[in-house]
Coordinates of C-alpha atoms in Angstrom, one line a residue:
X1 CA -39.0 19.8 44.2
X2 CA -39.9 23.1 42.5
X3 CA -40.5 26.0 44.8
X4 CA -43.9 27.7 44.8
X5 CA -45.4 30.6 46.6
X6 CA -47.8 28.2 48.4
X7 CA -45.1 25.9 49.7
X8 CA -42.4 28.4 50.6
X9 CA -42.0 31.8 52.5
X10 CA -40.9 33.6 49.3
X11 CA -42.9 35.9 47.0
X12 CA -43.5 35.2 43.3
X13 CA -40.4 37.1 42.1
X14 CA -38.1 35.3 44.6
X15 CA -39.6 31.9 43.7
X16 CA -39.0 32.5 40.0
X17 CA -35.4 33.6 40.6
X18 CA -34.7 30.6 42.9
X19 CA -36.2 28.1 40.5
X20 CA -33.9 29.4 37.8
X21 CA -30.8 29.3 40.0
X22 CA -31.1 26.1 42.1
X23 CA -31.2 23.5 39.2
X24 CA -27.9 25.1 37.9
X25 CA -26.0 24.6 41.1
X26 CA -23.4 21.8 41.4
X27 CA -23.4 19.6 44.5
X28 CA -20.3 21.4 45.9
X29 CA -22.0 24.8 45.4
X30 CA -25.1 23.5 47.2
X31 CA -22.9 22.3 50.1
X32 CA -21.1 25.7 50.3
X33 CA -24.4 27.6 50.2
X34 CA -25.8 25.4 52.9
X35 CA -22.9 26.1 55.2
X36 CA -22.9 29.8 54.4
X37 CA -26.6 30.1 55.2
X38 CA -26.2 28.1 58.4
X39 CA -23.3 30.3 59.5
X40 CA -25.3 33.4 58.6
X41 CA -28.3 32.2 60.6
X42 CA -26.0 31.6 63.6
X43 CA -24.7 35.2 63.6
X44 CA -28.1 36.9 63.3
X45 CA -30.4 34.5 65.1
X46 CA -30.0 31.5 67.5
X47 CA -26.3 30.7 68.2
X48 CA -27.4 27.3 69.6
X49 CA -27.9 26.0 66.0
X50 CA -24.2 26.5 65.1
X51 CA -22.6 23.7 67.3
X52 CA -25.1 21.1 66.0
X53 CA -25.0 21.9 62.3
X54 CA -22.0 24.0 61.3
X55 CA -19.2 21.5 62.3
X56 CA -20.9 18.7 60.5
X57 CA -21.4 20.8 57.4
X58 CA -17.8 22.0 57.4
X59 CA -16.4 18.5 57.8
X60 CA -18.6 17.2 55.0
X61 CA -17.6 20.1 52.8
X62 CA -13.9 19.5 53.4
X63 CA -14.2 15.8 52.6
X64 CA -16.2 16.5 49.4
X65 CA -13.7 19.1 48.2
X66 CA -10.8 16.6 48.6
X67 CA -12.4 13.5 47.3
X68 CA -14.4 15.1 44.4
X69 CA -11.6 16.9 42.7
X70 CA -10.8 15.4 39.3
X71 CA -8.0 16.4 37.0
X72 CA -8.6 15.7 33.3
X73 CA -5.5 15.8 31.1
X74 CA -5.6 15.4 27.3
X75 CA -3.0 14.9 24.6
X76 CA -4.4 15.6 21.2
X77 CA -3.0 16.1 17.7
X78 CA -6.2 16.7 15.7
X79 CA -8.6 17.7 18.4
X80 CA -10.5 14.5 19.1
X81 CA -9.1 13.9 22.6
X82 CA -9.6 17.6 23.4
X83 CA -13.2 17.4 22.4
X84 CA -13.8 14.3 24.5
X85 CA -12.0 15.8 27.5
X86 CA -14.4 18.8 27.4
X87 CA -17.4 16.4 27.3
X88 CA -16.2 14.3 30.2
X89 CA -15.4 17.4 32.2
X90 CA -18.9 18.7 31.6
X91 CA -20.5 15.4 32.7
X92 CA -18.4 15.5 35.9
X93 CA -19.3 19.1 36.7
X94 CA -23.0 18.4 36.1
X95 CA -22.6 15.7 38.8
X96 CA -21.0 18.0 41.3
X97 CA -17.3 17.1 40.8
X98 CA -14.7 19.9 40.8
X99 CA -12.8 19.5 37.5
X100 CA -9.4 20.8 36.4
X101 CA -9.2 20.4 32.6
X102 CA -5.9 21.1 30.9
X103 CA -3.7 20.1 28.0
X104 CA -0.7 17.9 28.9
X105 CA 1.4 20.6 27.3
X106 CA 0.1 23.2 29.8
X107 CA 0.2 20.9 32.9
X108 CA 2.9 21.4 35.5
X109 CA 4.2 17.8 36.1
X110 CA 5.3 18.7 39.7
X111 CA 1.6 19.0 40.6
X112 CA 1.0 15.3 39.8
X113 CA 1.7 14.1 43.3
X114 CA -1.0 16.3 44.7
X115 CA -3.7 14.7 42.5
X116 CA -6.1 12.0 43.8
X117 CA -8.3 11.5 40.7
X118 CA -6.8 11.7 37.3
X119 CA -8.3 11.0 33.9
X120 CA -6.0 10.7 30.9
X121 CA -7.3 11.1 27.3
X122 CA -4.6 10.7 24.7
X123 CA -4.2 9.8 21.0
X124 CA -1.3 8.0 19.4
X125 CA 0.5 9.8 16.7
X126 CA 2.7 8.4 13.9
X127 CA 4.4 5.1 14.8
X128 CA 3.3 4.8 18.4
X129 CA 4.4 8.4 19.4
X130 CA 2.6 10.8 21.7
X131 CA 1.0 13.9 20.1
X132 CA 3.1 17.1 20.2
X133 CA 1.4 18.6 23.2
X134 CA 1.8 15.4 25.2
X135 CA 5.6 14.9 24.6
X136 CA 6.9 16.9 27.7
X137 CA 4.5 15.2 30.1
X138 CA 5.2 11.8 28.5
X139 CA 9.0 12.3 28.9
X140 CA 8.6 13.5 32.5
X141 CA 6.5 10.5 33.5
X142 CA 9.1 8.1 32.1
X143 CA 12.0 10.0 33.7
X144 CA 13.7 9.5 37.1
X145 CA 12.0 12.7 38.3
X146 CA 8.5 11.1 38.2
X147 CA 7.2 10.8 41.8
X148 CA 5.6 7.8 43.5
X149 CA 1.8 8.0 43.1
X150 CA 0.5 5.7 45.8
X151 CA -2.5 7.9 46.5
X152 CA -3.5 8.3 42.8
X153 CA -6.6 6.8 41.2
X154 CA -6.7 7.1 37.4
X155 CA -8.1 5.9 34.2
X156 CA -7.0 6.2 30.6
X157 CA -9.0 6.6 27.4
X158 CA -6.7 5.9 24.4
X159 CA -7.6 6.8 20.8
X160 CA -5.9 5.2 17.9
X161 CA -6.3 3.4 14.6
X162 CA -6.1 -0.4 14.3
X163 CA -4.6 -0.1 10.8
X164 CA -1.4 1.1 12.5
X165 CA 1.0 -1.4 14.1
X166 CA 1.3 0.5 17.4
X167 CA -2.4 0.9 18.1
X168 CA -3.1 3.2 21.0
X169 CA 0.5 2.8 22.2
X170 CA 0.7 6.2 23.9
X171 CA -2.4 5.4 26.0
X172 CA -0.9 2.0 26.9
X173 CA 2.4 3.7 27.9
X174 CA 0.6 6.1 30.2
X175 CA -1.5 3.3 31.8
X176 CA 1.5 1.1 32.4
X177 CA 3.7 3.9 33.8
X178 CA 1.1 5.2 36.2
X179 CA 0.6 1.7 37.5
X180 CA 4.3 1.3 38.0
X181 CA 4.4 4.5 40.0
X182 CA 1.8 3.2 42.4
X183 CA -1.4 4.5 40.9
X184 CA -4.6 2.4 41.0
X185 CA -7.1 2.2 38.2
X186 CA -10.5 3.8 38.6
X187 CA -11.7 1.7 35.7
X188 CA -9.6 -0.3 33.1
X189 CA -8.1 1.5 30.1
X190 CA -10.3 1.6 27.0
X191 CA -8.6 1.5 23.6
X192 CA -10.7 3.1 20.8
X193 CA -10.5 2.7 17.1
X194 CA -11.4 5.4 14.6
X195 CA -15.1 5.0 15.4
X196 CA -14.6 6.0 19.0
X197 CA -18.0 7.5 20.0
X198 CA -19.7 4.5 21.6
X199 CA -16.7 3.1 23.6
X200 CA -15.7 6.6 24.7
X201 CA -19.3 7.2 26.0
X202 CA -19.2 3.9 27.8
X203 CA -15.8 4.7 29.4
X204 CA -17.2 8.1 30.6
X205 CA -20.2 6.3 32.2
X206 CA -17.9 3.7 33.9
X207 CA -15.7 6.5 35.3
X208 CA -18.7 8.4 36.7
X209 CA -19.9 5.2 38.3
X210 CA -16.6 4.5 39.9
X211 CA -16.2 8.0 41.2
X212 CA -19.8 7.9 42.5
X213 CA -19.0 4.7 44.4
X214 CA -15.7 6.0 45.8
X215 CA -17.1 9.4 46.9
X216 CA -20.5 8.2 48.1
X217 CA -22.2 10.8 45.9
X218 CA -25.5 10.4 44.1
X219 CA -24.9 10.4 40.3
X220 CA -27.7 10.2 37.8
X221 CA -27.1 7.7 35.0
X222 CA -29.7 9.1 32.6
X223 CA -27.2 10.1 29.9
X224 CA -25.5 7.1 28.4
X225 CA -25.9 7.5 24.6
X226 CA -23.3 8.9 22.3
X227 CA -25.3 12.1 22.3
X228 CA -23.1 13.4 25.1
X229 CA -20.3 13.6 22.6
X230 CA -22.2 15.8 20.2
X231 CA -21.1 19.4 19.2
X232 CA -23.1 21.7 21.6
X233 CA -23.0 24.6 19.1
X234 CA -24.7 22.8 16.3
X235 CA -26.9 19.8 15.9
X236 CA -24.4 18.5 13.4
X237 CA -21.3 16.6 14.4
X238 CA -19.2 13.6 13.5
X239 CA -22.0 11.3 14.6
X240 CA -24.6 13.5 12.9
X241 CA -23.0 15.0 9.8
X242 CA -24.5 17.8 7.8
X243 CA -25.5 17.1 4.2
X244 CA -23.6 20.0 2.6
X245 CA -24.0 21.2 -1.0
X246 CA -20.9 21.4 -3.2
X247 CA -20.6 24.8 -4.8
X248 CA -17.4 24.4 -6.8
X249 CA -14.9 21.6 -7.7
X250 CA -11.8 22.7 -9.6
X251 CA -8.5 21.1 -10.6
X252 CA -5.7 23.3 -9.4
X253 CA -2.9 21.6 -11.4
X254 CA -2.0 22.7 -14.9
X255 CA -2.2 20.6 -18.0
X256 CA 0.5 18.0 -18.1
X257 CA 1.0 17.7 -14.4
X258 CA 1.5 14.2 -12.8
X259 CA -0.9 15.4 -10.0
X260 CA -4.5 16.2 -9.6
X261 CA -5.4 18.5 -6.7
X262 CA -9.0 19.5 -6.2
X263 CA -10.1 22.8 -4.7
X264 CA -13.6 22.2 -3.4
X265 CA -16.0 24.9 -2.1
X266 CA -18.8 23.7 0.2
X267 CA -21.8 25.5 1.6
X268 CA -22.5 25.4 5.3
X269 CA -25.6 27.6 5.1
X270 CA -28.3 26.4 7.5
X271 CA -26.0 24.2 9.5
X272 CA -24.8 26.6 12.2
X273 CA -21.4 24.9 11.9
X274 CA -18.6 27.2 13.0
X275 CA -14.9 26.9 12.4
X276 CA -11.6 28.8 12.7
X277 CA -8.5 28.7 10.5
X278 CA -6.5 25.7 11.6
X279 CA -9.6 23.4 11.9
X280 CA -10.3 20.5 9.6
X281 CA -13.4 19.4 7.7
X282 CA -14.4 15.8 8.1
X283 CA -16.0 14.1 5.1
X284 CA -17.6 10.7 5.1
X285 CA -16.8 9.1 1.8
X286 CA -18.3 6.3 -0.3
X287 CA -16.3 3.3 -1.5
X288 CA -15.6 2.9 -5.2
X289 CA -18.6 1.1 -6.8
X290 CA -16.3 -1.0 -9.1
X291 CA -14.4 -2.2 -6.1
X292 CA -17.6 -3.1 -4.2
X293 CA -19.0 -5.0 -7.2
X294 CA -15.7 -6.9 -7.6
X295 CA -15.7 -7.8 -3.9
X296 CA -19.3 -9.1 -4.0
X297 CA -18.4 -11.2 -7.1
X298 CA -15.3 -12.6 -5.5
X299 CA -17.3 -13.8 -2.5
X300 CA -20.1 -15.1 -4.7
X301 CA -22.7 -13.0 -2.8
X302 CA -25.9 -11.4 -4.2
X303 CA -25.9 -7.6 -4.4
X304 CA -29.5 -7.3 -3.1
X305 CA -29.1 -9.5 -0.1
X306 CA -30.5 -7.8 3.1
X307 CA -27.9 -6.9 5.7
X308 CA -28.5 -5.6 9.2
X309 CA -25.9 -3.0 10.3
X310 CA -24.6 -4.3 13.6
X311 CA -24.7 -1.1 15.6
X312 CA -27.7 0.9 14.3
X313 CA -29.9 -2.1 13.5
X314 CA -30.7 -0.6 10.0
X315 CA -31.4 -3.0 7.2
X316 CA -29.7 -2.3 3.9
X317 CA -28.9 -4.2 0.7
X318 CA -25.4 -5.8 0.8
X319 CA -24.2 -3.5 -2.0
X320 CA -25.4 -0.3 -0.3
X321 CA -23.8 -1.4 3.0
X322 CA -20.4 -2.1 1.4
X323 CA -20.7 1.1 -0.7
X324 CA -21.6 3.6 2.1
X325 CA -21.1 2.0 5.5
X326 CA -18.1 -0.4 5.8
X327 CA -14.4 0.0 5.3
X328 CA -13.1 -2.3 2.6
X329 CA -9.8 -0.7 1.5
X330 CA -7.8 -1.0 4.8
X331 CA -6.8 -4.2 6.5
X332 CA -6.0 -4.4 10.2
X333 CA -4.6 -7.2 12.4
X334 CA -7.7 -7.3 14.5
X335 CA -9.8 -7.8 11.4
X336 CA -7.7 -10.6 10.1
X337 CA -7.8 -12.2 13.5
X338 CA -11.6 -12.2 13.6
X339 CA -11.8 -13.4 10.0
X340 CA -9.4 -16.3 10.8
X341 CA -11.7 -17.3 13.7
X342 CA -14.8 -17.0 11.5
X343 CA -13.5 -19.0 8.6
X344 CA -11.1 -21.3 10.3
X345 CA -8.7 -20.6 7.4
X346 CA -5.3 -22.3 8.3
X347 CA -3.2 -20.2 6.0
X348 CA -4.6 -17.0 7.4
X349 CA -3.9 -18.3 10.9
X350 CA -0.4 -19.0 9.8
X351 CA 0.0 -15.4 8.6
X352 CA -1.0 -14.2 12.1
X353 CA 1.5 -16.4 13.9
X354 CA 4.2 -14.7 16.0
X355 CA 7.0 -15.7 13.7
X356 CA 5.4 -14.1 10.6
X357 CA 5.2 -10.5 12.0
X358 CA 7.2 -8.9 9.2
X359 CA 5.2 -10.7 6.5
X360 CA 2.0 -9.6 8.2
X361 CA 3.2 -6.0 8.4
X362 CA 4.0 -6.0 4.7
X363 CA 0.7 -7.6 3.7
X364 CA -1.4 -5.2 5.8
X365 CA 0.3 -2.2 4.2
X366 CA -0.1 -3.3 0.6
X367 CA -3.4 -5.2 0.3
X368 CA -7.2 -4.5 0.7
X369 CA -10.2 -6.7 1.4
X370 CA -10.5 -8.0 -2.2
X371 CA -6.9 -9.1 -2.1
X372 CA -7.5 -11.0 1.1
X373 CA -10.5 -12.8 -0.3
X374 CA -8.6 -13.8 -3.4
X375 CA -5.3 -14.6 -1.8
X376 CA -6.8 -16.8 1.0
X377 CA -9.8 -18.2 -0.9
X378 CA -12.4 -16.9 1.6
X379 CA -15.4 -17.6 -0.8
X380 CA -18.5 -19.3 0.7
X381 CA -18.6 -17.2 3.9
X382 CA -22.0 -16.0 4.9
X383 CA -22.3 -12.3 4.0
X384 CA -24.0 -11.2 7.2
X385 CA -21.5 -12.9 9.4
X386 CA -18.6 -11.5 7.3
X387 CA -19.6 -7.9 7.2
X388 CA -20.4 -7.9 10.9
X389 CA -16.6 -8.1 11.4
X390 CA -15.9 -5.0 9.4
X391 CA -15.5 -1.5 11.0
X392 CA -17.4 1.5 9.9
X393 CA -15.8 3.5 7.1
X394 CA -14.1 6.5 8.9
X395 CA -14.3 10.1 7.9
X396 CA -11.4 11.7 6.1
X397 CA -10.1 14.9 7.6
X398 CA -8.8 17.8 5.4
X399 CA -7.3 21.0 6.6
X400 CA -9.6 23.9 5.8
X401 CA -8.2 26.3 3.2
X402 CA -10.6 29.2 3.7
X403 CA -11.2 32.0 6.2
X404 CA -14.7 32.0 7.6
X405 CA -14.5 35.8 7.7
X406 CA -13.6 36.0 4.0
X407 CA -16.1 33.3 3.0
X408 CA -19.1 33.3 5.3
X409 CA -21.2 30.1 5.3
X410 CA -18.6 28.4 3.2
X411 CA -15.7 26.0 3.8
X412 CA -13.0 25.2 1.3
X413 CA -10.7 22.1 1.2
X414 CA -7.7 21.2 -0.9
X415 CA -7.5 17.5 -1.8
X416 CA -4.8 15.6 -3.8
X417 CA -6.2 12.6 -5.7
X418 CA -4.5 9.3 -4.8
X419 CA -4.2 6.8 -7.7
X420 CA -1.6 4.0 -8.2
X421 CA -1.2 0.5 -9.5
X422 CA -0.3 -2.4 -7.2
X423 CA -0.4 -6.2 -7.6
X424 CA -1.9 -5.9 -11.1
X425 CA -4.8 -3.8 -10.0
X426 CA -5.6 -0.1 -10.0
X427 CA -6.0 1.4 -6.5
X428 CA -7.8 4.6 -5.5
X429 CA -7.9 6.9 -2.5
X430 CA -11.4 6.4 -1.2
X431 CA -12.4 10.0 -0.6
X432 CA -9.9 11.8 -2.9
X433 CA -11.0 10.0 -6.0
X434 CA -14.6 10.2 -5.1
X435 CA -14.2 14.0 -4.9
X436 CA -12.2 14.1 -8.1
X437 CA -14.4 11.8 -10.3
X438 CA -17.9 11.5 -8.8
X439 CA -18.7 14.8 -7.1
X440 CA -20.1 17.7 -9.1
X441 CA -21.4 21.2 -8.0
X442 CA -24.9 20.6 -6.7
X443 CA -24.1 17.3 -5.1
X444 CA -24.1 16.9 -1.3
X445 CA -21.5 15.5 1.1
X446 CA -21.9 14.5 4.7
X447 CA -19.5 16.8 6.6
X448 CA -18.7 18.0 10.1
X449 CA -16.1 20.4 11.6
X450 CA -13.1 18.9 13.5
X451 CA -11.8 21.7 15.8
X452 CA -8.1 21.7 16.4
X453 CA -6.9 24.1 19.2
X454 CA -3.3 22.9 18.6
X455 CA -3.0 24.7 15.3
X456 CA -4.3 28.3 15.7
X457 CA -3.2 31.8 14.7
X458 CA -1.8 33.9 17.6
X459 CA -4.4 36.1 19.3
X460 CA -2.1 39.2 18.8
X461 CA -2.2 40.1 15.1
X462 CA 1.2 41.8 15.5
X463 CA 2.9 38.5 16.1
X464 CA 5.1 37.4 13.1
X465 CA 4.4 33.9 11.7
X466 CA 6.4 31.5 9.6
X467 CA 4.3 29.0 7.6
X468 CA 5.9 25.8 6.1
X469 CA 3.5 23.8 3.9
X470 CA 4.5 22.0 0.7
X471 CA 1.9 20.5 -1.6
X472 CA -1.6 20.4 0.0
X473 CA 0.1 21.2 3.3
X474 CA -0.3 24.8 2.2
X475 CA -4.1 24.7 2.6
X476 CA -4.4 26.1 6.2
X477 CA -2.1 28.9 5.3
X478 CA -4.5 30.2 2.7
X479 CA -7.0 30.3 5.6
X480 CA -4.5 32.0 7.9
X481 CA -3.7 34.8 5.4
X482 CA -7.3 35.3 4.4
X483 CA -8.2 35.7 8.1
X484 CA -5.3 38.1 8.8
X485 CA -6.3 40.1 5.8
X486 CA -9.9 40.4 7.0
X487 CA -8.7 41.3 10.5
X488 CA -6.2 43.9 9.3
X489 CA -3.4 42.2 11.2
X490 CA 0.0 43.9 10.9
X491 CA 2.4 41.1 11.9
X492 CA 4.9 39.9 9.4
X493 CA 4.2 36.7 7.5
X494 CA 6.6 34.3 5.8
X495 CA 5.5 31.3 3.7
X496 CA 7.7 28.3 2.5
X497 CA 6.0 26.4 -0.2
X498 CA 7.1 23.5 -2.4
X499 CA 5.9 21.1 -5.1
X500 CA 7.2 19.4 -8.2
X501 CA 6.9 21.9 -11.1
X502 CA 6.4 25.7 -11.1
X503 CA 4.4 25.7 -14.3
X504 CA 1.8 23.1 -13.4
X505 CA 1.9 22.6 -9.6
X506 CA 2.0 26.0 -8.0
X507 CA -1.2 25.8 -6.0
X508 CA -3.1 29.0 -5.3
X509 CA -0.3 31.0 -7.1
X510 CA -2.6 34.0 -7.8
X511 CA -3.6 34.2 -4.1
X512 CA 0.0 34.4 -2.9
X513 CA 0.9 36.9 -5.5
X514 CA -2.0 39.2 -4.6
X515 CA -1.2 38.9 -0.9
X516 CA 2.5 39.7 -1.6
X517 CA 1.5 42.8 -3.5
X518 CA -0.9 43.9 -0.8
X519 CA 1.6 43.3 2.0
X520 CA -0.5 40.6 3.7
X521 CA 2.3 38.1 2.9
X522 CA 5.7 39.6 3.7
X523 CA 8.0 36.9 2.3
X524 CA 7.6 33.8 0.2
X525 CA 10.2 31.1 -0.6
X526 CA 9.4 28.3 -3.0
X527 CA 11.0 25.0 -3.9
X528 CA 10.0 23.1 -7.0
X529 CA 11.9 19.8 -6.7
X530 CA 11.6 18.6 -10.3
X531 CA 12.6 21.9 -12.1
X532 CA 16.3 21.5 -11.4
X533 CA 18.9 18.7 -11.6
X534 CA 19.2 18.7 -7.9
X535 CA 16.0 18.2 -5.9
X536 CA 15.3 21.2 -3.7
X537 CA 12.8 21.0 -0.9
X538 CA 11.4 23.5 1.6
X539 CA 13.9 22.6 4.3
X540 CA 16.7 23.6 1.9
X541 CA 15.1 27.0 1.4
X542 CA 14.9 27.4 5.2
X543 CA 18.6 26.7 5.6
X544 CA 19.4 29.2 2.9
X545 CA 17.5 31.8 5.0
X546 CA 18.8 30.6 8.4
X547 CA 20.0 33.9 9.7
X548 CA 16.8 35.7 9.0
X549 CA 14.7 32.8 10.3
X550 CA 16.7 32.9 13.6
X551 CA 16.1 36.6 13.9
X552 CA 12.3 36.1 13.4
X553 CA 12.4 33.4 16.2
X554 CA 14.2 35.8 18.5
X555 CA 11.5 38.4 17.7
X556 CA 8.8 35.9 18.9
X557 CA 7.6 34.4 15.6
X558 CA 5.3 31.4 15.7
X559 CA 6.3 28.5 13.4
X560 CA 3.6 26.4 11.7
X561 CA 4.3 23.2 9.8
X562 CA 1.6 21.3 7.8
X563 CA 1.9 18.2 5.6
X564 CA 3.6 14.9 5.5
X565 CA 4.9 13.7 8.8
X566 CA 7.0 10.7 7.7
X567 CA 9.5 12.8 5.7
X568 CA 8.8 16.5 5.4
X569 CA 8.0 17.3 9.0
X570 CA 11.1 15.5 10.2
X571 CA 13.3 17.3 7.7
X572 CA 11.8 20.6 8.7
X573 CA 12.3 19.9 12.4
X574 CA 16.0 18.9 11.7
X575 CA 16.4 22.2 9.7
X576 CA 15.1 24.2 12.6
X577 CA 17.6 22.5 15.0
X578 CA 20.4 23.2 12.5
X579 CA 19.4 26.9 12.4
X580 CA 19.4 27.2 16.2
X581 CA 22.8 25.5 16.4
X582 CA 24.4 27.6 13.6
X583 CA 22.9 31.0 14.2
X584 CA 22.2 30.8 18.0
X585 CA 25.4 28.9 19.0
X586 CA 23.3 26.2 20.8
X587 CA 24.4 22.7 21.3
X588 CA 22.2 19.8 19.9
X589 CA 20.5 19.2 23.3
X590 CA 19.9 22.9 23.8
X591 CA 18.4 23.3 20.3
X592 CA 16.0 20.5 21.0
X593 CA 15.0 22.0 24.3
X594 CA 14.5 25.4 22.6
X595 CA 12.0 23.8 20.2
X596 CA 10.3 22.0 23.1
X597 CA 9.9 25.2 24.9
X598 CA 8.5 26.8 21.7
X599 CA 5.9 23.9 21.6
X600 CA 4.9 24.5 25.2
X601 CA 4.5 28.2 24.4
X602 CA 2.4 27.4 21.4
X603 CA 5.1 29.0 19.2
X604 CA 5.8 25.8 17.3
X605 CA 2.6 24.1 16.0
X606 CA 2.3 21.2 13.6
X607 CA -0.6 19.7 11.7
X608 CA 1.1 16.6 10.2
X609 CA -0.3 13.4 8.9

């Protein structure tokens, strides 16, 4: 009910103030205010009102404070879980719950036994591993120090990618372990593929419903669409990308290089999209038209057949749907399982059998949808039924290589083209080759900003930083140095960069040379692996400078690593441990603990893929 002068004892100015304030109060704030006014009335007016109202209000308030506290923990590598954690926290607060939102890396595990309501949002990184900021909490929970949690109610939202063997494994680990320790599920765990918006929104609604029931509170259910997951700062997001104009598209590699690396400048003018160095740009790509046409021909379908997109209800031609909407280059076990059921193909069912796991793993890693159709003779399947089994083509994330201060209303990315031959057919990176071959200045791309709070410059510009980024992994460090230059930061900077050949593969060479000359970049060590008989990589350059690196660490330097996780990031991590052992006199376990503490202090940050 809205207050008016005619239905209340307040004047017009007071009514306007109250009408602005009251809708913004949470339920717990209303309860507190009710108790406060009651107590105030008892002290200045009739004391007889206090025994009949104040004790009831106080009791109800205490019960609500206990039962409506919710702790939201997130473990995130690229920022998706962090973003979702903020959205669910906002929904909870809007419904009167008291929320504690924190990264797993900042959470004190000993507080776990004090928590009654716990929400876990976590992604799976690499081969079933927790993201960096979730490692300490994950290790604690699986150690002998973990307490019994008989009074805990919890739920897990797990993010992953079904193209990986250990899909959502970290979320599954947390769910299983919390149950083993005595916790009870608020709602069942939800495992999300790369297109996570709808299942995440549904999980949030289920959690709210369960908390409503258990606390006896009144929770409105008006917001159930994926709109709750949108970026509040801009109308554009991963579910509503901005059609951004391409301003420049250059090949950074010299003539004769085996590689092609594109520097792409994109306008964000009019989008209100904001980013910081360390964030990523999401680009929704299109499939290669030749591959789409070959796939349609292999099935014996017609390109202009009308297809209804199973989530949006849009009607498109088959060719357009396969070109712009569905993923056709990546095979997953869930997809093969659905197709085996749809087609009844006995050979495909045999591939999925328990005793063919290694064969299946190899097949998934080397083949695409066209291979599957040809290898297992899937011709004759209805087009609408078949494409209904496919998942939406996911966006590709690229580390941003520009400073927003240096390039207002622009964003730059650095993308290496992926091309190779396999099984007698040319293969292409979906987005990288589209950018290299089919995108010209003046064209538009659907984009959004992926914020990543796990890869950020220190707030204090005097803090020294060490940046390790071979190949396109150097991209965010161009943004870092550009930002530091604009801010006039005085902290020392050290870059380790590597690629194949100095003459053709030295990405952004002129930028580094200018920053070295101007003092923005203090030191730079390079490793060009194909220019010498013995291959030299960035970790070798680090070991050569071990004494000085150790001194920088002792002086509070923040270490950043960006690039390939499978090989480079592991080798760099091992080099850091060796440096700590050799220069700091630490044992192996102590060196590992040193780096763990650096991660918790946000002094060791990685953006690896």
